[in-house]
Short mmCIF file of C-alpha atoms in Angstrom, two decimals:
data_model
loop_
_atom_site.label_atom_id
_atom_site.label_comp_id
_atom_site.label_asym_id
_atom_site.label_seq_id
_atom_site.Cartn_x
_atom_site.Cartn_y
_atom_site.Cartn_z
CA MET A 1 -18.46 59.48 4.09
CA SER A 2 -16.00 57.70 6.35
CA LYS A 3 -13.63 59.78 8.48
CA ILE A 4 -10.12 58.36 8.42
CA ALA A 5 -7.35 59.28 10.87
CA VAL A 6 -4.09 59.35 8.91
CA LEU A 7 -0.87 58.65 10.81
CA VAL A 8 2.22 59.25 8.68
CA GLY A 9 5.41 57.71 10.04
CA SER A 10 7.77 60.27 8.57
CA LEU A 11 8.36 63.80 9.80
CA ARG A 12 10.48 65.01 6.89
CA GLN A 13 8.97 68.03 5.13
CA GLU A 14 9.27 66.36 1.71
CA SER A 15 8.24 62.95 3.05
CA PHE A 16 7.33 60.47 0.32
CA SER A 17 5.01 58.74 2.80
CA ARG A 18 3.07 61.99 3.23
CA LYS A 19 2.97 62.47 -0.56
CA VAL A 20 1.58 58.94 -0.96
CA ALA A 21 -1.06 59.62 1.72
CA LYS A 22 -2.06 62.86 -0.01
CA ALA A 23 -2.35 60.97 -3.30
CA VAL A 24 -4.72 58.48 -1.63
CA ALA A 25 -6.81 61.42 -0.39
CA GLU A 26 -6.96 62.87 -3.90
CA LEU A 27 -7.77 59.53 -5.54
CA THR A 28 -10.40 58.43 -3.00
CA PRO A 29 -12.73 61.41 -2.51
CA ALA A 30 -15.31 59.26 -0.68
CA LEU A 31 -12.92 59.05 2.26
CA SER A 32 -12.43 62.10 4.49
CA LEU A 33 -8.78 61.93 5.54
CA ASP A 34 -7.75 63.70 8.76
CA PHE A 35 -3.95 64.09 8.71
CA ILE A 36 -2.72 64.08 12.32
CA ASP A 37 0.67 65.60 13.14
CA ILE A 38 2.30 62.99 15.36
CA GLY A 39 5.66 64.75 15.43
CA ALA A 40 4.53 67.20 18.11
CA VAL A 41 3.27 64.51 20.50
CA SER A 42 5.38 63.98 23.62
CA PHE A 43 6.90 60.60 24.41
CA PHE A 44 4.81 57.93 26.06
CA ASN A 45 5.59 57.43 29.75
CA GLU A 46 3.39 55.15 31.82
CA ASP A 47 4.02 57.35 34.87
CA LEU A 48 1.89 60.04 33.20
CA GLU A 49 -1.13 57.82 32.58
CA ALA A 50 -3.03 58.97 35.69
CA ASN A 51 -2.97 62.54 34.34
CA PRO A 52 -2.15 62.31 30.62
CA PRO A 53 -0.64 65.35 28.89
CA ALA A 54 -2.96 67.46 26.75
CA ASP A 55 -1.15 66.44 23.54
CA TRP A 56 -1.82 62.77 24.29
CA GLN A 57 -5.51 63.45 24.88
CA ALA A 58 -5.81 65.50 21.70
CA LEU A 59 -4.27 62.65 19.69
CA ARG A 60 -6.51 60.07 21.35
CA ASP A 61 -9.62 62.21 20.76
CA ARG A 62 -8.92 62.66 17.05
CA VAL A 63 -8.21 58.96 16.54
CA SER A 64 -11.26 57.97 18.62
CA SER A 65 -13.54 60.16 16.51
CA ALA A 66 -12.39 58.49 13.28
CA ASP A 67 -14.13 55.52 11.70
CA ALA A 68 -10.82 53.96 10.67
CA VAL A 69 -7.06 54.58 10.58
CA LEU A 70 -4.68 54.74 7.63
CA PHE A 71 -1.02 54.19 8.48
CA VAL A 72 1.46 55.38 5.85
CA THR A 73 5.02 54.77 6.86
CA ALA A 74 8.59 54.68 5.77
CA GLU A 75 10.80 51.83 6.89
CA TYR A 76 13.55 52.48 9.44
CA VAL A 77 15.80 49.53 10.33
CA ARG A 78 13.16 47.04 9.05
CA SER A 79 10.49 48.54 11.31
CA VAL A 80 8.37 51.64 11.73
CA PRO A 81 9.84 54.99 12.73
CA GLY A 82 9.87 55.71 16.46
CA VAL A 83 7.46 58.63 16.09
CA LEU A 84 4.79 56.30 14.69
CA LYS A 85 5.37 53.68 17.39
CA ASN A 86 5.08 56.42 20.03
CA ALA A 87 1.70 57.53 18.61
CA ILE A 88 0.48 53.93 18.57
CA ASP A 89 1.62 53.39 22.18
CA ILE A 90 -0.24 56.53 23.29
CA CYS A 91 -3.41 55.60 21.39
CA ALA A 92 -3.31 52.03 22.70
CA ARG A 93 -3.77 53.25 26.28
CA PRO A 94 -5.37 53.12 28.75
CA GLN A 95 -5.19 49.36 28.56
CA GLY A 96 -8.40 47.95 27.07
CA GLN A 97 -9.84 51.42 26.39
CA GLY A 98 -7.45 52.79 23.78
CA ALA A 99 -8.45 54.85 20.76
CA LEU A 100 -7.24 52.22 18.28
CA GLY A 101 -8.82 49.07 19.67
CA GLY A 102 -11.01 47.26 17.16
CA LYS A 103 -10.89 49.99 14.49
CA PRO A 104 -10.54 49.10 10.81
CA ALA A 105 -7.11 50.00 9.45
CA ALA A 106 -4.98 49.93 6.35
CA ILE A 107 -1.21 50.10 5.94
CA ILE A 108 0.88 51.57 3.17
CA SER A 109 4.63 51.27 3.50
CA THR A 110 7.06 53.23 1.37
CA SER A 111 10.74 53.22 0.53
CA LEU A 112 13.20 54.62 -1.94
CA GLY A 113 14.25 51.03 -2.63
CA ALA A 114 12.48 48.33 -4.58
CA ILE A 115 10.89 46.34 -1.72
CA GLY A 116 8.62 49.16 -0.57
CA GLY A 117 9.06 48.93 3.19
CA PHE A 118 8.02 45.28 3.44
CA GLY A 119 9.59 44.89 6.92
CA ALA A 120 7.86 47.96 8.34
CA ASN A 121 4.53 46.90 6.88
CA HIS A 122 4.62 43.49 8.51
CA HIS A 123 6.07 44.69 11.78
CA LEU A 124 3.23 47.22 12.01
CA ARG A 125 0.68 44.48 11.28
CA GLN A 126 1.97 42.57 14.33
CA SER A 127 1.44 45.58 16.59
CA LEU A 128 -2.04 46.27 15.24
CA ALA A 129 -3.08 42.64 15.70
CA SER A 130 -2.40 43.00 19.42
CA LEU A 131 -4.89 45.90 19.46
CA ASP A 132 -7.57 43.81 17.73
CA MET A 133 -7.52 46.16 14.77
CA LYS A 134 -9.01 44.76 11.60
CA VAL A 135 -6.38 45.43 8.93
CA LEU A 136 -7.13 45.43 5.20
CA GLY A 137 -5.51 42.29 3.84
CA GLN A 138 -5.71 42.90 0.10
CA PRO A 139 -4.38 44.71 -1.72
CA GLU A 140 -1.16 44.91 0.23
CA ALA A 141 0.57 48.24 -0.34
CA TYR A 142 4.36 48.30 -0.59
CA ILE A 143 5.27 51.43 -2.53
CA GLY A 144 8.89 51.24 -3.68
CA ASN A 145 11.06 53.58 -5.72
CA THR A 146 9.12 56.53 -4.30
CA GLY A 147 11.73 59.03 -5.47
CA ALA A 148 10.66 58.46 -9.07
CA LEU A 149 6.88 58.67 -8.53
CA PHE A 150 6.42 62.41 -7.91
CA ASP A 151 7.18 65.63 -9.77
CA ALA A 152 8.94 68.66 -8.24
CA GLU A 153 5.60 69.94 -6.88
CA GLY A 154 4.89 66.66 -5.09
CA GLN A 155 2.23 65.46 -7.52
CA LEU A 156 2.02 61.73 -8.23
CA ILE A 157 2.99 61.36 -11.89
CA ASP A 158 3.40 57.59 -12.20
CA GLU A 159 0.22 56.25 -13.81
CA ARG A 160 0.66 52.70 -12.49
CA ALA A 161 1.03 54.06 -8.95
CA ARG A 162 -2.04 56.30 -9.44
CA ALA A 163 -4.13 53.32 -10.59
CA PHE A 164 -2.88 51.18 -7.71
CA LEU A 165 -3.52 53.82 -5.03
CA ALA A 166 -6.99 54.52 -6.43
CA ALA A 167 -7.79 50.79 -6.26
CA PHE A 168 -6.29 50.60 -2.76
CA GLY A 169 -8.42 53.54 -1.59
CA GLY A 170 -11.54 51.94 -3.06
CA ALA A 171 -10.77 48.62 -1.39
CA PHE A 172 -10.21 50.39 1.94
CA GLU A 173 -13.53 52.23 1.57
CA THR A 174 -15.35 48.93 0.96
CA PHE A 175 -13.49 47.29 3.86
CA ILE A 176 -14.51 50.09 6.24
CA GLN A 177 -18.14 49.85 5.17
CA ARG A 178 -18.10 46.15 6.04
CA GLN A 179 -16.59 46.84 9.48
CA VAL A 180 -18.29 50.04 10.65
CA PRO A 181 -22.04 50.13 11.17
CA PRO A 182 -23.91 52.92 9.38
CA PHE A 183 -24.03 56.28 11.18
CA GLU A 184 -27.66 55.82 12.19
CA GLN A 185 -26.89 52.50 13.90
CA ARG A 186 -23.94 53.99 15.78
CA GLN A 187 -26.15 56.73 17.22
CA VAL A 188 -28.56 54.16 18.68
CA ALA A 189 -25.84 52.04 20.28
#
């Protein structure tokens, strides 16, 4: 079973991005999703790199221990929310030794509108490319009209969305298996 660090780019308690991520967890039981609270992480400041704060190290350790990373984000001003960018900046350091470098990843962007966070999705892809992350190319996941996909308890009720997210999770699982050597091989290395 692959361990996946999940970074949700929305802090709102009723975040649709978080609901989508939880739906992926439910629909892809072969993936062990570790939801990391990035809202409590202090701001990146290069002056602190020599002696990084404990919250930075905790974030880096959890991401480092994962086989892959799932980014699920809303779109703010055609980009990712600042809290997600902050977590990425912290995990990208120290230069050349960051927790994200080379890891398999997948991106799901969400929005209340019809285009599903297209700008955030592609802006995030640019950042991840600079970290040499291998990002799932297909299927692309732009989840629009999120306000209509869930019931009052936060359960995904749209059958087309359920089928898509199940297929997305399966594709991500296969993608990770192609990128990450089996556990036994990692222990030898």
